[in-house]
């Protein structure tokens, strides 16, 4: 496996607590002898229970709110996520942007909250089909990145998931070399913004219709350091296949 490869499973709202426990146990058993950095991101209601079944695998959340406490019905604070045992948190996923009106400003507040509470943010950026067809991909992802990092002076670790909206759950993917070019561009944007930042503190993942057949073609690219897996991450056989195909 390439150095610093990260594999993140976003369970979304696709699995019951009972099935989630079984999945966590199956993954831990299958990966006990593997040298892989794997994160699973269950629904909020599953986090505490799933944590008890994890040893090697890390726990992540699918979202967070930027305040530590308050009258924010239905939200979850970074303090709570840390208390549960989360190390990572997904921010700005395209489904939240599309269905829940999440903005770049909100993503910025969440990134700041995550960093302030020692949670590793997995910031999602990506273009729509129309934006891609109009050759706006680089413009869109740079704008999303800059707005999400506004006011962030430095960070211990930052993960960017390039996740083209049109590829999420569609079975379509960009050519791996195209995804790599976008990853390289994102790194250049970050290096320009943070010239003193350790380059190894930033990792770029690819997300969008990742499976056991195509995962190696993405992670073998020079500037991609892993994958953000959606639907296939709740299928134990397929997720294990994805991980082992990178070993």
Short mmCIF file of C-alpha atoms in Angstrom, two decimals:
data_model
loop_
_atom_site.label_atom_id
_atom_site.label_comp_id
_atom_site.label_asym_id
_atom_site.label_seq_id
_atom_site.Cartn_x
_atom_site.Cartn_y
_atom_site.Cartn_z
CA UNK A 1 0.00 0.00 0.00
CA UNK A 2 1.19 3.50 -0.85
CA UNK A 3 2.43 5.49 2.14
CA UNK A 4 -0.27 7.45 4.03
CA UNK A 5 -3.15 5.85 2.12
CA UNK A 6 -6.47 6.58 3.81
CA UNK A 7 -9.70 4.66 3.18
CA UNK A 8 -12.88 6.25 4.52
CA UNK A 9 -16.26 4.51 4.57
CA UNK A 10 -19.26 6.84 4.68
CA UNK A 11 -22.20 4.71 5.83
CA UNK A 12 -24.64 7.58 5.19
CA UNK A 13 -28.17 6.57 6.33
CA UNK A 14 -27.94 3.13 4.78
CA UNK A 15 -27.51 0.71 7.67
CA UNK A 16 -29.30 -0.24 10.89
CA UNK A 17 -27.50 -0.30 14.22
CA UNK A 18 -27.64 -4.10 14.33
CA UNK A 19 -26.16 -4.40 10.84
CA UNK A 20 -23.63 -1.71 11.69
CA UNK A 21 -22.35 -3.67 14.68
CA UNK A 22 -22.04 -6.80 12.54
CA UNK A 23 -20.22 -4.85 9.82
CA UNK A 24 -17.76 -3.33 12.31
CA UNK A 25 -16.97 -6.78 13.72
CA UNK A 26 -16.49 -8.26 10.24
CA UNK A 27 -14.17 -5.43 9.20
CA UNK A 28 -12.08 -5.66 12.36
CA UNK A 29 -11.72 -9.43 11.95
CA UNK A 30 -10.79 -9.23 8.27
CA UNK A 31 -8.32 -6.37 8.69
CA UNK A 32 -6.62 -7.43 11.94
CA UNK A 33 -3.42 -8.40 10.16
CA UNK A 34 -3.53 -5.65 7.51
CA UNK A 35 -1.51 -2.45 7.62
CA UNK A 36 -4.26 -0.11 6.49
CA UNK A 37 -5.54 3.24 7.76
CA UNK A 38 -9.31 2.81 7.66
CA UNK A 39 -12.06 5.09 8.97
CA UNK A 40 -15.78 4.33 9.20
CA UNK A 41 -18.39 7.08 9.51
CA UNK A 42 -21.69 5.69 10.86
CA UNK A 43 -24.86 7.73 11.51
CA UNK A 44 -24.76 9.80 14.72
CA UNK A 45 -27.07 7.39 16.55
CA UNK A 46 -24.68 4.49 15.92
CA UNK A 47 -21.39 6.14 16.90
CA UNK A 48 -21.11 5.13 20.55
CA UNK A 49 -22.13 1.53 19.93
CA UNK A 50 -19.91 1.08 16.87
CA UNK A 51 -16.95 2.54 18.77
CA UNK A 52 -17.05 -0.40 21.22
CA UNK A 53 -16.39 -2.80 18.33
CA UNK A 54 -13.44 -0.90 16.84
CA UNK A 55 -9.82 -1.55 17.71
CA UNK A 56 -7.73 -0.89 14.63
CA UNK A 57 -10.29 0.99 12.57
CA UNK A 58 -10.84 4.68 13.38
CA UNK A 59 -14.21 6.32 13.99
CA UNK A 60 -15.44 9.32 12.04
CA UNK A 61 -18.66 11.35 11.91
CA UNK A 62 -20.66 12.37 8.86
CA UNK A 63 -21.07 15.99 9.98
CA UNK A 64 -20.87 18.32 12.98
CA UNK A 65 -22.16 21.68 14.16
CA UNK A 66 -19.74 24.52 14.83
CA UNK A 67 -20.92 25.47 18.34
CA UNK A 68 -19.88 23.56 21.46
CA UNK A 69 -23.38 23.69 22.97
CA UNK A 70 -26.69 25.48 22.61
CA UNK A 71 -30.26 25.35 21.35
CA UNK A 72 -29.48 23.69 18.02
CA UNK A 73 -32.08 20.95 17.66
CA UNK A 74 -30.88 17.91 15.76
CA UNK A 75 -27.22 18.97 15.63
CA UNK A 76 -24.13 17.44 17.24
CA UNK A 77 -21.19 19.34 18.70
CA UNK A 78 -17.47 18.72 18.18
CA UNK A 79 -17.15 18.16 21.94
CA UNK A 80 -19.66 15.32 21.78
CA UNK A 81 -17.87 13.73 18.84
CA UNK A 82 -14.56 13.85 20.69
CA UNK A 83 -16.17 12.42 23.83
CA UNK A 84 -17.59 9.51 21.82
CA UNK A 85 -14.16 8.81 20.35
CA UNK A 86 -14.30 10.25 16.84
CA UNK A 87 -11.02 11.20 15.19
CA UNK A 88 -12.36 12.34 11.81
CA UNK A 89 -15.39 14.22 10.49
CA UNK A 90 -16.76 14.65 6.97
CA UNK A 91 -17.56 18.26 6.08
CA UNK A 92 -19.41 19.69 3.08
CA UNK A 93 -20.49 16.41 1.51
CA UNK A 94 -22.27 17.01 -1.80
CA UNK A 95 -25.48 15.42 -0.50
CA UNK A 96 -25.62 17.94 2.35
CA UNK A 97 -24.92 20.77 -0.08
CA UNK A 98 -27.60 19.49 -2.47
CA UNK A 99 -30.39 18.38 -0.12
CA UNK A 100 -29.77 20.37 3.07
CA UNK A 101 -28.63 23.71 1.63
CA UNK A 102 -25.18 23.52 3.20
CA UNK A 103 -23.06 26.46 2.08
CA UNK A 104 -19.35 27.12 1.79
CA UNK A 105 -19.66 29.49 4.77
CA UNK A 106 -21.14 26.69 6.87
CA UNK A 107 -18.37 24.36 5.73
CA UNK A 108 -15.87 27.00 6.84
CA UNK A 109 -17.39 27.21 10.31
CA UNK A 110 -17.36 23.43 10.58
CA UNK A 111 -13.72 23.14 9.47
CA UNK A 112 -12.71 25.68 12.13
CA UNK A 113 -14.70 23.83 14.80
CA UNK A 114 -13.19 20.49 13.83
CA UNK A 115 -9.63 21.81 13.92
CA UNK A 116 -10.24 23.59 17.24
CA UNK A 117 -11.28 20.27 18.79
CA UNK A 118 -8.56 18.07 17.27
CA UNK A 119 -10.89 16.39 14.79
CA UNK A 120 -9.41 15.72 11.36
CA UNK A 121 -11.68 17.35 8.77
CA UNK A 122 -12.43 15.52 5.53
CA UNK A 123 -13.53 18.46 3.39
CA UNK A 124 -15.51 17.51 0.28
CA UNK A 125 -15.28 19.58 -2.90
CA UNK A 126 -16.53 18.83 -6.39
CA UNK A 127 -18.32 20.07 -9.47
CA UNK A 128 -21.72 19.31 -11.00
CA UNK A 129 -22.16 17.69 -14.41
CA UNK A 130 -23.04 21.05 -15.95
CA UNK A 131 -20.00 22.75 -14.41
CA UNK A 132 -17.78 19.99 -15.74
CA UNK A 133 -19.26 20.26 -19.23
CA UNK A 134 -18.55 24.00 -19.16
CA UNK A 135 -14.91 23.42 -18.10
CA UNK A 136 -15.46 25.05 -14.71
CA UNK A 137 -14.15 22.22 -12.53
CA UNK A 138 -10.92 23.88 -11.38
CA UNK A 139 -12.66 27.18 -10.75
CA UNK A 140 -15.38 25.51 -8.67
CA UNK A 141 -13.13 23.33 -6.50
CA UNK A 142 -10.70 26.19 -5.88
CA UNK A 143 -13.55 28.46 -4.80
CA UNK A 144 -14.99 25.79 -2.49
CA UNK A 145 -11.57 25.14 -0.98
CA UNK A 146 -10.68 28.79 -0.42
CA UNK A 147 -14.05 29.63 1.13
CA UNK A 148 -13.94 26.58 3.42
CA UNK A 149 -10.45 27.53 4.62
CA UNK A 150 -11.07 31.26 5.02
CA UNK A 151 -9.60 32.42 8.32
CA UNK A 152 -7.79 29.12 8.92
CA UNK A 153 -4.17 30.04 9.61
CA UNK A 154 -2.73 26.55 9.95
CA UNK A 155 -3.68 22.96 10.69
CA UNK A 156 -2.15 19.76 11.98
CA UNK A 157 -3.81 17.67 9.29
CA UNK A 158 -6.27 18.36 6.50
CA UNK A 159 -7.95 15.87 4.18
CA UNK A 160 -9.64 17.00 0.98
CA UNK A 161 -12.01 14.63 -0.80
CA UNK A 162 -12.44 15.44 -4.48
CA UNK A 163 -15.97 14.21 -5.00
CA UNK A 164 -17.57 15.16 -8.33
CA UNK A 165 -21.29 15.51 -7.67
CA UNK A 166 -22.21 13.70 -10.88
CA UNK A 167 -20.20 10.63 -9.84
CA UNK A 168 -21.77 10.14 -6.39
CA UNK A 169 -23.93 7.02 -6.46
CA UNK A 170 -24.21 7.13 -10.26
CA UNK A 171 -21.75 4.43 -11.26
CA UNK A 172 -19.91 7.03 -13.35
CA UNK A 173 -16.37 8.15 -12.55
CA UNK A 174 -13.86 10.54 -14.08
CA UNK A 175 -10.76 9.14 -15.70
CA UNK A 176 -8.30 8.50 -12.83
CA UNK A 177 -5.73 10.74 -14.52
CA UNK A 178 -8.27 13.59 -14.58
CA UNK A 179 -8.96 13.09 -10.87
CA UNK A 180 -5.21 13.15 -10.26
CA UNK A 181 -4.83 16.43 -12.16
CA UNK A 182 -7.50 17.99 -9.96
CA UNK A 183 -5.81 16.61 -6.84
CA UNK A 184 -2.53 18.15 -8.00
CA UNK A 185 -4.24 21.47 -8.59
CA UNK A 186 -5.79 21.40 -5.11
CA UNK A 187 -2.36 20.76 -3.61
CA UNK A 188 -0.97 23.73 -5.52
CA UNK A 189 -3.76 25.96 -4.21
CA UNK A 190 -3.04 24.85 -0.64
CA UNK A 191 0.74 25.24 -1.04
CA UNK A 192 0.23 28.79 -2.30
CA UNK A 193 -2.13 29.59 0.58
CA UNK A 194 0.04 27.89 3.23
CA UNK A 195 3.66 28.06 2.01
CA UNK A 196 5.06 27.05 5.41
CA UNK A 197 2.72 24.10 5.90
CA UNK A 198 4.22 20.61 5.86
CA UNK A 199 3.12 19.09 2.54
CA UNK A 200 2.52 15.72 4.19
CA UNK A 201 -0.14 17.29 6.43
CA UNK A 202 -2.50 17.43 3.42
CA UNK A 203 -4.00 14.39 1.75
CA UNK A 204 -6.32 14.33 -1.25
CA UNK A 205 -8.85 11.52 -1.59
CA UNK A 206 -11.11 10.59 -4.48
CA UNK A 207 -14.81 9.95 -3.84
CA UNK A 208 -17.66 8.95 -6.15
CA UNK A 209 -18.72 5.42 -7.23
CA UNK A 210 -15.57 3.82 -5.79
CA UNK A 211 -15.56 0.01 -5.90
CA UNK A 212 -13.18 -2.93 -5.71
CA UNK A 213 -12.55 -2.87 -9.45
CA UNK A 214 -11.61 0.78 -9.88
CA UNK A 215 -10.06 1.71 -6.52
CA UNK A 216 -6.48 0.81 -7.44
CA UNK A 217 -6.60 2.91 -10.61
CA UNK A 218 -7.36 5.98 -8.48
CA UNK A 219 -5.06 5.42 -5.52
CA UNK A 220 -2.14 4.48 -7.78
CA UNK A 221 -2.19 8.07 -9.06
CA UNK A 222 0.67 10.19 -7.75
CA UNK A 223 -1.38 12.92 -6.06
CA UNK A 224 -4.23 10.83 -4.66
CA UNK A 225 -3.77 9.42 -1.17
CA UNK A 226 -6.91 7.37 -0.72
CA UNK A 227 -10.65 7.14 -1.26
CA UNK A 228 -13.95 8.19 0.27
CA UNK A 229 -16.29 5.24 -0.25
CA UNK A 230 -20.08 5.56 -0.06
CA UNK A 231 -22.54 2.76 -0.79
CA UNK A 232 -19.91 0.04 -1.11
CA UNK A 233 -18.69 0.73 2.43
CA UNK A 234 -21.79 -0.90 3.97
CA UNK A 235 -21.18 -4.12 2.01
CA UNK A 236 -18.55 -5.93 4.07
CA UNK A 237 -17.30 -8.11 1.20
CA UNK A 238 -16.96 -5.18 -1.18
CA UNK A 239 -15.37 -2.82 1.36
CA UNK A 240 -12.85 -5.46 2.40
CA UNK A 241 -12.12 -6.06 -1.28
CA UNK A 242 -11.52 -2.34 -1.78
CA UNK A 243 -9.08 -2.25 1.14
CA UNK A 244 -7.24 -5.44 0.21
CA UNK A 245 -6.91 -4.34 -3.42
CA UNK A 246 -4.75 -1.49 -2.11
CA UNK A 247 -2.45 -3.69 -0.04
#
